Coordinates of C-alpha atoms in Angstrom, one line a residue:
M21 CA 133.4 47.2 45.9
N22 CA 131.2 45.3 48.3
T23 CA 127.9 43.8 47.2
Q24 CA 125.7 46.5 48.8
T25 CA 127.7 49.3 47.1
E26 CA 127.4 47.5 43.7
E27 CA 123.6 47.2 44.1
M28 CA 123.2 50.9 44.9
T29 CA 125.4 51.8 41.9
L30 CA 123.3 49.7 39.6
L31 CA 120.1 51.3 40.9
D32 CA 121.5 54.8 40.3
V33 CA 122.4 54.2 36.7
A34 CA 119.5 51.9 35.7
E35 CA 117.1 53.2 33.1
P36 CA 113.9 54.6 34.7
I37 CA 111.0 52.2 34.7
Q38 CA 108.6 53.3 32.0
H39 CA 105.0 53.0 33.1
P40 CA 102.4 52.8 30.3
A41 CA 100.1 55.9 30.2
P42 CA 96.7 55.1 31.5
A43 CA 94.2 54.5 28.8
M44 CA 91.5 57.1 28.5
Q45 CA 88.4 55.8 30.3
Q46 CA 85.5 55.2 28.0
T47 CA 82.5 57.2 29.3
G48 CA 80.0 55.3 27.2
A49 CA 80.0 53.2 24.1
L50 CA 78.6 54.9 21.0
A51 CA 75.8 53.2 19.2
A52 CA 76.9 52.1 15.8
N53 CA 74.2 54.1 14.1
S54 CA 74.5 57.2 16.3
P55 CA 75.5 60.6 14.8
A56 CA 78.7 60.6 16.8
A57 CA 79.8 57.2 15.5
M58 CA 79.1 58.4 11.9
M59 CA 81.0 61.6 12.6
M60 CA 84.1 59.7 13.7
S61 CA 83.9 57.6 10.6
A62 CA 83.6 60.8 8.5
L63 CA 86.6 62.4 10.2
S64 CA 88.7 59.5 9.1
Q65 CA 87.6 60.2 5.5
G66 CA 88.6 63.9 5.5
V67 CA 85.2 65.5 5.9
S68 CA 85.3 69.3 6.0
P69 CA 85.0 71.3 9.3
E70 CA 81.7 72.8 8.3
Q71 CA 80.2 69.3 7.8
I72 CA 81.7 68.2 11.1
G73 CA 80.0 71.1 12.8
Q74 CA 76.7 70.1 11.3
M75 CA 77.2 66.5 12.5
M76 CA 77.9 67.8 16.0
D77 CA 74.7 69.8 16.0
L78 CA 72.9 66.6 14.8
Q79 CA 74.5 64.7 17.7
D80 CA 73.3 67.3 20.2
R81 CA 69.7 67.1 18.9
W82 CA 69.8 63.4 19.0
E83 CA 71.0 63.3 22.6
Q84 CA 68.3 65.7 23.6
R85 CA 65.6 63.6 22.0
E86 CA 67.0 60.5 23.7
A87 CA 67.1 62.3 27.1
Q88 CA 63.5 63.4 26.6
K89 CA 62.4 59.9 25.8
A90 CA 64.1 58.6 28.9
Y91 CA 62.5 61.3 31.0
N92 CA 59.0 60.5 29.6
A93 CA 59.5 56.8 30.3
A94 CA 60.6 57.5 33.9
F95 CA 57.7 59.9 34.5
A96 CA 55.2 57.4 33.2
A97 CA 56.7 54.8 35.6
F98 CA 56.4 57.4 38.4
K99 CA 52.8 58.1 37.6
A100 CA 52.0 54.4 37.6
E101 CA 52.8 54.3 41.3
A102 CA 49.7 56.5 41.9
V103 CA 51.2 58.6 44.7
R104 CA 48.6 59.7 47.2
I105 CA 49.0 62.9 49.2
V106 CA 47.0 63.0 52.4
K107 CA 45.6 66.2 53.8
G108 CA 47.1 65.9 57.2
K109 CA 46.8 69.5 58.6
K110 CA 43.5 70.7 59.9
V111 CA 42.3 74.3 60.0
E112 CA 41.7 74.9 63.7
D113 CA 39.7 78.1 63.6
G114 CA 37.9 80.6 61.3
P115 CA 35.2 79.9 58.7
L116 CA 37.3 77.0 57.2
K117 CA 37.6 75.3 60.6
G118 CA 37.7 71.5 60.2
K119 CA 39.0 71.6 56.6
S120 CA 42.3 69.9 55.9
Y121 CA 45.2 70.5 53.6
A122 CA 48.7 69.0 53.0
E123 CA 51.7 70.9 54.2
L124 CA 54.8 71.3 52.0
H125 CA 56.7 68.6 53.8
G126 CA 53.8 66.2 53.4
V127 CA 53.9 66.7 49.6
V128 CA 57.7 66.3 49.5
D129 CA 57.6 63.1 51.7
A130 CA 54.9 61.6 49.5
V131 CA 56.5 62.1 46.1
T132 CA 60.2 61.9 46.8
P133 CA 60.6 58.1 47.2
A134 CA 58.7 57.4 44.0
L135 CA 60.6 60.0 42.1
S136 CA 63.9 58.7 43.2
R137 CA 63.1 55.2 42.2
H138 CA 62.8 56.3 38.6
G139 CA 65.8 58.7 38.5
L140 CA 63.8 61.9 39.0
S141 CA 64.4 64.7 41.4
A142 CA 62.7 68.0 42.1
S143 CA 64.2 71.4 43.1
W144 CA 63.0 75.0 43.4
K145 CA 64.3 78.4 42.5
L146 CA 63.0 81.8 43.5
T147 CA 62.8 83.3 40.1
R148 CA 61.2 86.6 41.0
D149 CA 61.4 88.4 44.4
D150 CA 59.8 91.8 44.2
K151 CA 58.2 93.7 47.1
D152 CA 54.6 92.8 46.0
W153 CA 55.2 89.7 43.9
I154 CA 57.0 86.4 44.5
E155 CA 57.6 83.7 41.8
V156 CA 58.8 80.2 42.5
T157 CA 59.9 77.7 39.8
C158 CA 59.9 74.0 40.4
T159 CA 62.1 71.9 38.1
L160 CA 61.8 68.1 37.7
K161 CA 65.1 66.6 36.5
H162 CA 66.0 63.1 35.2
V163 CA 69.4 61.5 35.5
G164 CA 69.5 61.3 31.7
G165 CA 69.7 65.1 31.5
H166 CA 66.2 66.2 30.5
S167 CA 64.3 68.5 32.8
E168 CA 60.9 70.3 32.8
S169 CA 59.8 73.3 34.9
V170 CA 56.6 75.0 36.1
S171 CA 56.4 78.5 37.7
M172 CA 53.8 80.1 39.9
G173 CA 53.6 83.6 41.4
G174 CA 51.6 85.6 43.9
P175 CA 51.8 88.4 46.5
P176 CA 53.3 87.9 50.0
D177 CA 50.8 86.2 52.4
A178 CA 50.2 89.2 54.7
G179 CA 47.1 87.8 56.4
G180 CA 46.9 87.2 60.2
A181 CA 49.6 88.5 62.4
K182 CA 52.6 87.8 60.1
N183 CA 55.5 90.2 59.9
A184 CA 57.1 91.0 56.5
I185 CA 59.5 88.1 56.6
Q186 CA 56.8 85.6 57.7
A187 CA 54.5 86.8 54.9
R188 CA 57.1 86.2 52.2
A189 CA 58.1 82.8 53.7
S190 CA 54.4 81.7 53.8
A191 CA 54.0 82.7 50.1
I192 CA 57.2 80.8 49.1
S193 CA 56.0 77.7 51.0
Y194 CA 52.6 77.9 49.3
L195 CA 54.1 78.4 45.8
S196 CA 56.6 75.6 46.4
R197 CA 53.9 73.2 47.4
Y198 CA 51.7 73.9 44.3
T199 CA 54.5 74.0 41.8
L200 CA 55.7 70.6 43.0
K201 CA 52.2 69.2 42.8
A202 CA 51.8 70.7 39.3
I203 CA 55.1 69.4 37.9
C204 CA 54.5 65.9 39.3
G205 CA 50.8 65.8 38.3
V206 CA 49.6 64.9 41.7
A207 CA 46.7 66.1 43.9
E208 CA 45.7 65.9 47.5
G209 CA 43.1 63.5 48.8
G210 CA 41.0 63.1 52.0
D211 CA 38.6 66.0 51.8
D212 CA 35.3 65.6 53.6
T213 CA 32.8 66.5 50.9
D214 CA 29.6 66.3 53.0
G215 CA 27.9 64.6 50.1
N216 CA 28.5 67.5 47.8
T217 CA 30.7 67.5 44.6
P218 CA 33.8 69.5 45.7
A219 CA 35.6 72.1 43.7
P220 CA 38.8 70.7 42.2
D221 CA 41.6 70.8 44.7
E222 CA 43.8 72.6 42.2
L223 CA 41.4 75.6 42.5
M224 CA 40.1 75.1 46.1
Q225 CA 43.4 75.0 48.0
P226 CA 44.8 78.2 46.3
A227 CA 41.5 79.9 46.9
R228 CA 41.7 79.0 50.6
D229 CA 45.2 80.2 50.9
A230 CA 44.3 83.4 49.1
A231 CA 41.4 84.0 51.6
M232 CA 43.8 83.5 54.5
G233 CA 45.7 86.5 53.0
G234 CA 42.7 88.8 53.3
S235 CA 40.1 90.2 51.0
E236 CA 42.6 91.9 48.7
A237 CA 44.5 88.6 48.1
L238 CA 41.2 86.8 47.5
R239 CA 40.1 89.4 44.9
A240 CA 43.5 89.2 43.2
Y241 CA 43.3 85.4 43.0
W242 CA 39.7 85.6 41.7
K243 CA 40.7 87.9 38.8
T244 CA 43.2 85.3 37.6
L245 CA 40.5 82.6 37.2
S246 CA 38.6 81.7 34.1
E247 CA 34.8 81.7 34.0
G248 CA 34.8 77.9 34.3
A249 CA 37.0 78.0 37.4
R250 CA 34.8 80.7 39.0
A251 CA 31.7 78.6 38.4
A252 CA 33.5 75.6 40.0
L253 CA 34.2 77.7 43.1
K254 CA 30.9 79.5 43.3
A255 CA 29.5 77.3 46.1
E256 CA 32.6 77.9 48.2
L257 CA 32.7 81.6 47.6
P258 CA 30.7 82.7 50.7
A259 CA 33.0 80.7 53.0
L260 CA 36.0 82.1 51.3
K261 CA 34.8 85.6 51.7
E262 CA 34.2 85.0 55.4
A263 CA 37.7 83.6 55.8
A264 CA 39.1 86.7 54.0
K265 CA 37.2 89.1 56.3
A266 CA 38.5 87.2 59.4
A267 CA 42.0 87.5 58.0
D268 CA 41.5 91.2 57.5
A269 CA 40.3 91.5 61.1
E270 CA 43.3 89.7 62.4
G271 CA 45.6 91.9 60.4
A272 CA 44.0 95.0 61.8
K273 CA 44.6 93.8 65.3
A274 CA 48.3 93.2 64.7

């Protein structure tokens, strides 16, 4: 048998090479005093399944608390950046001509970089979509697992010359903008106050948007307000009513 044949024969009959099984990757070291570490120690001592279940529940609660603490620390760091939202869109006509507000993309562009630096991200879901009522929920999540949400609802924005789809899209954009500001705890800046003390933006901007939806939308918004909120908006009410009447007139022409 020549040398090449011998080598081939030896390869055919050789024992297969045994590769060691890859070690399970460790996803994270357990703190020595964590419930999970104590549970593993208890397992080795013959603890009952009922007790193990109780320990697992304890571990879940512990992890949730740790995630919430991480979220709170990240949110505090985000707030320390003092994100400013500029009202970059001016109203071109109607009783509110010359007033400014921030569009949805302006709010998103302002908060997203600071949120990302601290492991936070925001997203929306349409949580109610009825013919006469739309609800949007904004959720702020942290990479550690904890999240918090805020919801806001309202009727479709039927003011002006909007068709049915545009009315719903306008309402969703409005609700997305305000739920994002609410969950992030930010407000718009840059109003021209003309020397007067302005109504809080959290009240004024929704009131303006409601007025743009017509008199019925403004009345519906007004009914949701507390006595204090109504008092804060009292000085702006005439202009809001005029804006609502103008929106009604535009809707009648459509």
